Amino acid sequence: MLLDISNSTPLANYKILSNSITPRPIAWISTISNAGIINLAPFSFFAPLCPTPMIFGVSIMNKSNGDLKDTLLNVKTTKVATICSVQRDFLESMEKTGKELPYNVSEADTYKIDTKNILDGYPPMVNGSLVAFFCNFKDILNFSEVCSTLILEASKVFIDDSIHTESLNFSVDNVGRVGRGFI
């Protein structure tokens, strides 16, 4: 079947991409609101864009009511975010954080996800994540009214001592998105 995507809806386009470009790593992004509330949200439309400088792109669809997602609002305000890796032990918690909560309601608190602050000036990382990137806001690309592409630049990276090697040849068994499921 040949589909004309110029006549397609944003949701249909998302489904086509999310089910065909797999597996995709999931970024668990931690941000903080001006009120000091930790937002923790998973994004499967996430990718490294450049190694030097270390740049990431995160595609962020609007909430179901059309509002901007908390992650995007927080980064626009605070100019920082922390990208955490998601290991298998976190799958259930990560799925819960994908549910829409009202603004300034913390997913970390609501779902009892332990976080830890290891770098001043940046949102906390998920305690137990093996890799975390502490990022600064770089840009927002708007290709449509329903989706924004957040560009983040890492300034520091945390690599857990259990996997770190001097050669940086380490392996992380991250959760990835494969269509409607996870691996």
PDB file of C-alpha atoms in Angstrom:
ATOM      1  CA  MET A   1       0.000   0.000   0.000  1.00  0.00           C
ATOM      2  CA  LEU A   2       1.312   3.443  -0.898  1.00  0.00           C
ATOM      3  CA  LEU A   3       0.150   6.173   1.495  1.00  0.00           C
ATOM      4  CA  ASP A   4       0.187   9.877   0.683  1.00  0.00           C
ATOM      5  CA  ILE A   5       1.468  11.433   3.907  1.00  0.00           C
ATOM      6  CA  SER A   6       0.549  14.939   2.757  1.00  0.00           C
ATOM      7  CA  ASN A   7      -3.066  13.984   3.580  1.00  0.00           C
ATOM      8  CA  SER A   8      -2.199  12.119   6.776  1.00  0.00           C
ATOM      9  CA  THR A   9      -2.922  13.198  10.356  1.00  0.00           C
ATOM     10  CA  PRO A  10      -0.182  13.864  12.907  1.00  0.00           C
ATOM     11  CA  LEU A  11      -1.268  10.770  14.860  1.00  0.00           C
ATOM     12  CA  ALA A  12      -1.171   8.583  11.743  1.00  0.00           C
ATOM     13  CA  ASN A  13       2.315   9.879  10.877  1.00  0.00           C
ATOM     14  CA  TYR A  14       3.468   9.173  14.436  1.00  0.00           C
ATOM     15  CA  LYS A  15       2.126   5.616  14.236  1.00  0.00           C
ATOM     16  CA  ILE A  16       3.850   4.996  10.894  1.00  0.00           C
ATOM     17  CA  LEU A  17       7.209   6.213  12.217  1.00  0.00           C
ATOM     18  CA  SER A  18       6.967   4.675  15.688  1.00  0.00           C
ATOM     19  CA  ASN A  19       6.082   1.256  14.289  1.00  0.00           C
ATOM     20  CA  SER A  20       8.569   1.189  11.431  1.00  0.00           C
ATOM     21  CA  ILE A  21      11.764   2.783  12.739  1.00  0.00           C
ATOM     22  CA  THR A  22      12.668   0.283  15.432  1.00  0.00           C
ATOM     23  CA  PRO A  23      14.279  -0.421  17.749  1.00  0.00           C
ATOM     24  CA  ARG A  24      14.667   3.092  19.144  1.00  0.00           C
ATOM     25  CA  PRO A  25      16.283   3.968  22.462  1.00  0.00           C
ATOM     26  CA  ILE A  26      14.116   5.702  25.004  1.00  0.00           C
ATOM     27  CA  ALA A  27      15.271   8.879  26.694  1.00  0.00           C
ATOM     28  CA  TRP A  28      13.910   9.374  30.198  1.00  0.00           C
ATOM     29  CA  ILE A  29      14.146  13.139  30.495  1.00  0.00           C
ATOM     30  CA  SER A  30      14.192  14.906  33.833  1.00  0.00           C
ATOM     31  CA  THR A  31      13.341  18.603  34.025  1.00  0.00           C
ATOM     32  CA  ILE A  32      12.343  20.965  36.824  1.00  0.00           C
ATOM     33  CA  SER A  33       9.595  23.579  36.721  1.00  0.00           C
ATOM     34  CA  ASN A  34       9.993  27.099  38.102  1.00  0.00           C
ATOM     35  CA  ALA A  35       8.129  25.830  41.185  1.00  0.00           C
ATOM     36  CA  GLY A  36      10.835  23.187  41.749  1.00  0.00           C
ATOM     37  CA  ILE A  37       8.666  20.236  40.650  1.00  0.00           C
ATOM     38  CA  ILE A  38      10.533  17.332  38.995  1.00  0.00           C
ATOM     39  CA  ASN A  39       9.056  16.240  35.682  1.00  0.00           C
ATOM     40  CA  LEU A  40      10.142  12.823  34.417  1.00  0.00           C
ATOM     41  CA  ALA A  41       8.980  11.754  30.957  1.00  0.00           C
ATOM     42  CA  PRO A  42       9.968   9.061  28.439  1.00  0.00           C
ATOM     43  CA  PHE A  43      10.586   9.920  24.788  1.00  0.00           C
ATOM     44  CA  SER A  44      11.108   7.290  22.107  1.00  0.00           C
ATOM     45  CA  PHE A  45      11.519   9.906  19.369  1.00  0.00           C
ATOM     46  CA  PHE A  46      15.019  10.658  20.620  1.00  0.00           C
ATOM     47  CA  ALA A  47      18.372  10.453  18.876  1.00  0.00           C
ATOM     48  CA  PRO A  48      21.967  11.599  19.063  1.00  0.00           C
ATOM     49  CA  LEU A  49      22.574  14.073  16.248  1.00  0.00           C
ATOM     50  CA  CYS A  50      26.269  14.904  16.619  1.00  0.00           C
ATOM     51  CA  PRO A  51      29.140  13.533  18.737  1.00  0.00           C
ATOM     52  CA  THR A  52      31.177  16.757  18.949  1.00  0.00           C
ATOM     53  CA  PRO A  53      29.582  18.807  20.307  1.00  0.00           C
ATOM     54  CA  MET A  54      27.354  16.112  21.831  1.00  0.00           C
ATOM     55  CA  ILE A  55      23.913  17.086  20.483  1.00  0.00           C
ATOM     56  CA  PHE A  56      20.576  15.280  20.923  1.00  0.00           C
ATOM     57  CA  GLY A  57      17.223  15.766  19.224  1.00  0.00           C
ATOM     58  CA  VAL A  58      13.953  14.992  20.995  1.00  0.00           C
ATOM     59  CA  SER A  59      10.660  15.092  19.126  1.00  0.00           C
ATOM     60  CA  ILE A  60       7.928  16.257  21.506  1.00  0.00           C
ATOM     61  CA  MET A  61       4.276  16.030  20.469  1.00  0.00           C
ATOM     62  CA  ASN A  62       1.786  18.301  22.229  1.00  0.00           C
ATOM     63  CA  LYS A  63      -0.435  16.907  24.981  1.00  0.00           C
ATOM     64  CA  SER A  64      -3.745  15.384  23.918  1.00  0.00           C
ATOM     65  CA  ASN A  65      -5.510  18.703  24.691  1.00  0.00           C
ATOM     66  CA  GLY A  66      -3.045  20.612  22.461  1.00  0.00           C
ATOM     67  CA  ASP A  67      -0.970  22.126  25.281  1.00  0.00           C
ATOM     68  CA  LEU A  68       2.825  21.912  25.245  1.00  0.00           C
ATOM     69  CA  LYS A  69       4.241  19.013  27.252  1.00  0.00           C
ATOM     70  CA  ASP A  70       5.774  19.797  30.631  1.00  0.00           C
ATOM     71  CA  THR A  71       9.268  18.787  29.469  1.00  0.00           C
ATOM     72  CA  LEU A  72       9.234  21.397  26.712  1.00  0.00           C
ATOM     73  CA  LEU A  73       7.763  24.110  28.958  1.00  0.00           C
ATOM     74  CA  ASN A  74      10.366  23.438  31.646  1.00  0.00           C
ATOM     75  CA  VAL A  75      13.335  23.418  29.270  1.00  0.00           C
ATOM     76  CA  LYS A  76      12.167  26.645  27.629  1.00  0.00           C
ATOM     77  CA  THR A  77      12.170  28.237  31.080  1.00  0.00           C
ATOM     78  CA  THR A  78      15.160  26.663  32.855  1.00  0.00           C
ATOM     79  CA  LYS A  79      17.351  25.922  29.798  1.00  0.00           C
ATOM     80  CA  VAL A  80      18.510  22.546  31.219  1.00  0.00           C
ATOM     81  CA  ALA A  81      17.484  18.879  31.131  1.00  0.00           C
ATOM     82  CA  THR A  82      18.926  15.530  32.155  1.00  0.00           C
ATOM     83  CA  ILE A  83      18.616  12.558  29.789  1.00  0.00           C
ATOM     84  CA  CYS A  84      18.709   9.222  31.636  1.00  0.00           C
ATOM     85  CA  SER A  85      19.110   5.751  30.195  1.00  0.00           C
ATOM     86  CA  VAL A  86      16.291   3.298  30.881  1.00  0.00           C
ATOM     87  CA  GLN A  87      17.278  -0.229  31.867  1.00  0.00           C
ATOM     88  CA  ARG A  88      14.904  -3.201  32.040  1.00  0.00           C
ATOM     89  CA  ASP A  89      14.405  -2.784  35.794  1.00  0.00           C
ATOM     90  CA  PHE A  90      12.776   0.581  35.076  1.00  0.00           C
ATOM     91  CA  LEU A  91      10.352  -0.557  32.343  1.00  0.00           C
ATOM     92  CA  GLU A  92       7.194  -0.499  34.489  1.00  0.00           C
ATOM     93  CA  SER A  93       8.052   2.858  36.080  1.00  0.00           C
ATOM     94  CA  MET A  94       9.022   4.326  32.716  1.00  0.00           C
ATOM     95  CA  GLU A  95       5.686   3.308  31.188  1.00  0.00           C
ATOM     96  CA  LYS A  96       3.803   4.968  34.056  1.00  0.00           C
ATOM     97  CA  THR A  97       5.639   8.249  33.498  1.00  0.00           C
ATOM     98  CA  GLY A  98       4.339   8.296  29.930  1.00  0.00           C
ATOM     99  CA  LYS A  99       0.824   9.083  31.229  1.00  0.00           C
ATOM    100  CA  GLU A 100      -0.241  12.712  31.085  1.00  0.00           C
ATOM    101  CA  LEU A 101      -0.358  14.376  34.485  1.00  0.00           C
ATOM    102  CA  PRO A 102      -1.334  17.981  35.180  1.00  0.00           C
ATOM    103  CA  TYR A 103       1.463  20.534  34.978  1.00  0.00           C
ATOM    104  CA  ASN A 104       3.513  20.756  38.184  1.00  0.00           C
ATOM    105  CA  VAL A 105       2.554  17.248  39.317  1.00  0.00           C
ATOM    106  CA  SER A 106       5.752  15.228  39.664  1.00  0.00           C
ATOM    107  CA  GLU A 107       5.928  11.822  38.001  1.00  0.00           C
ATOM    108  CA  ALA A 108       8.881  10.976  40.254  1.00  0.00           C
ATOM    109  CA  ASP A 109       6.771  11.653  43.357  1.00  0.00           C
ATOM    110  CA  THR A 110       3.532  10.190  41.987  1.00  0.00           C
ATOM    111  CA  TYR A 111       5.129   6.901  40.935  1.00  0.00           C
ATOM    112  CA  LYS A 112       7.783   6.825  43.702  1.00  0.00           C
ATOM    113  CA  ILE A 113      10.785   6.919  41.357  1.00  0.00           C
ATOM    114  CA  ASP A 114      13.972   7.653  43.238  1.00  0.00           C
ATOM    115  CA  THR A 115      16.104  10.453  41.794  1.00  0.00           C
ATOM    116  CA  LYS A 116      19.453  11.858  42.845  1.00  0.00           C
ATOM    117  CA  ASN A 117      21.169  15.184  42.330  1.00  0.00           C
ATOM    118  CA  ILE A 118      24.757  14.744  41.238  1.00  0.00           C
ATOM    119  CA  LEU A 119      25.396  17.983  39.326  1.00  0.00           C
ATOM    120  CA  ASP A 120      24.372  21.421  40.588  1.00  0.00           C
ATOM    121  CA  GLY A 121      22.329  23.463  38.154  1.00  0.00           C
ATOM    122  CA  TYR A 122      20.790  20.433  36.405  1.00  0.00           C
ATOM    123  CA  PRO A 123      17.692  18.342  37.087  1.00  0.00           C
ATOM    124  CA  PRO A 124      18.276  15.128  39.040  1.00  0.00           C
ATOM    125  CA  MET A 125      18.924  11.837  37.310  1.00  0.00           C
ATOM    126  CA  VAL A 126      16.970   8.653  37.947  1.00  0.00           C
ATOM    127  CA  ASN A 127      18.767   6.768  40.699  1.00  0.00           C
ATOM    128  CA  GLY A 128      20.078   3.541  39.164  1.00  0.00           C
ATOM    129  CA  SER A 129      20.315   4.784  35.576  1.00  0.00           C
ATOM    130  CA  LEU A 130      23.620   3.627  34.189  1.00  0.00           C
ATOM    131  CA  VAL A 131      24.140   6.635  31.903  1.00  0.00           C
ATOM    132  CA  ALA A 132      22.852  10.211  32.199  1.00  0.00           C
ATOM    133  CA  PHE A 133      23.573  13.254  30.049  1.00  0.00           C
ATOM    134  CA  PHE A 134      23.364  16.697  31.655  1.00  0.00           C
ATOM    135  CA  CYS A 135      22.209  18.977  28.877  1.00  0.00           C
ATOM    136  CA  ASN A 136      21.766  22.629  28.032  1.00  0.00           C
ATOM    137  CA  PHE A 137      19.050  24.010  25.802  1.00  0.00           C
ATOM    138  CA  LYS A 138      20.303  24.649  22.283  1.00  0.00           C
ATOM    139  CA  ASP A 139      17.222  25.250  20.113  1.00  0.00           C
ATOM    140  CA  ILE A 140      13.643  24.316  19.330  1.00  0.00           C
ATOM    141  CA  LEU A 141      12.704  23.483  15.771  1.00  0.00           C
ATOM    142  CA  ASN A 142       9.026  23.778  14.928  1.00  0.00           C
ATOM    143  CA  PHE A 143       8.020  21.874  11.838  1.00  0.00           C
ATOM    144  CA  SER A 144       4.314  21.888  12.731  1.00  0.00           C
ATOM    145  CA  GLU A 145       1.863  23.238  15.286  1.00  0.00           C
ATOM    146  CA  VAL A 146       1.576  19.870  17.069  1.00  0.00           C
ATOM    147  CA  CYS A 147       5.217  18.860  17.422  1.00  0.00           C
ATOM    148  CA  SER A 148       8.468  20.499  18.447  1.00  0.00           C
ATOM    149  CA  THR A 149      11.999  19.173  18.099  1.00  0.00           C
ATOM    150  CA  LEU A 150      14.032  20.032  21.160  1.00  0.00           C
ATOM    151  CA  ILE A 151      17.773  20.301  20.570  1.00  0.00           C
ATOM    152  CA  LEU A 152      19.937  19.680  23.644  1.00  0.00           C
ATOM    153  CA  GLU A 153      23.715  19.828  24.068  1.00  0.00           C
ATOM    154  CA  ALA A 154      25.366  17.660  26.721  1.00  0.00           C
ATOM    155  CA  SER A 155      27.886  19.338  28.991  1.00  0.00           C
ATOM    156  CA  LYS A 156      28.603  16.359  31.274  1.00  0.00           C
ATOM    157  CA  VAL A 157      27.878  12.637  31.208  1.00  0.00           C
ATOM    158  CA  PHE A 158      27.498  10.234  34.114  1.00  0.00           C
ATOM    159  CA  ILE A 159      28.589   6.624  33.504  1.00  0.00           C
ATOM    160  CA  ASP A 160      28.005   4.229  36.377  1.00  0.00           C
ATOM    161  CA  ASP A 161      31.182   2.706  37.803  1.00  0.00           C
ATOM    162  CA  SER A 162      29.732  -0.785  37.216  1.00  0.00           C
ATOM    163  CA  ILE A 163      29.999  -0.327  33.420  1.00  0.00           C
ATOM    164  CA  HIS A 164      32.646   2.369  33.015  1.00  0.00           C
ATOM    165  CA  THR A 165      35.940   1.367  31.422  1.00  0.00           C
ATOM    166  CA  GLU A 166      38.945   3.548  30.617  1.00  0.00           C
ATOM    167  CA  SER A 167      38.529   2.660  26.923  1.00  0.00           C
ATOM    168  CA  LEU A 168      34.834   3.658  27.085  1.00  0.00           C
ATOM    169  CA  ASN A 169      33.950   0.321  25.479  1.00  0.00           C
ATOM    170  CA  PHE A 170      30.973  -0.413  27.672  1.00  0.00           C
ATOM    171  CA  SER A 171      27.574  -1.904  27.017  1.00  0.00           C
ATOM    172  CA  VAL A 172      24.207  -0.872  28.427  1.00  0.00           C
ATOM    173  CA  ASP A 173      21.121  -3.058  28.117  1.00  0.00           C
ATOM    174  CA  ASN A 174      18.712  -0.164  27.512  1.00  0.00           C
ATOM    175  CA  VAL A 175      14.996  -0.422  26.921  1.00  0.00           C
ATOM    176  CA  GLY A 176      14.098   0.333  23.328  1.00  0.00           C
ATOM    177  CA  ARG A 177      10.853   0.886  21.510  1.00  0.00           C
ATOM    178  CA  VAL A 178       9.783  -1.670  18.908  1.00  0.00           C
ATOM    179  CA  GLY A 179       6.441  -0.558  17.542  1.00  0.00           C
ATOM    180  CA  ARG A 180       3.882  -0.843  20.325  1.00  0.00           C
ATOM    181  CA  GLY A 181       6.161  -2.874  22.572  1.00  0.00           C
ATOM    182  CA  PHE A 182       9.531  -2.622  24.253  1.00  0.00           C
ATOM    183  CA  ILE A 183      12.722  -4.668  24.227  1.00  0.00           C
TER     184      ILE A 183
END
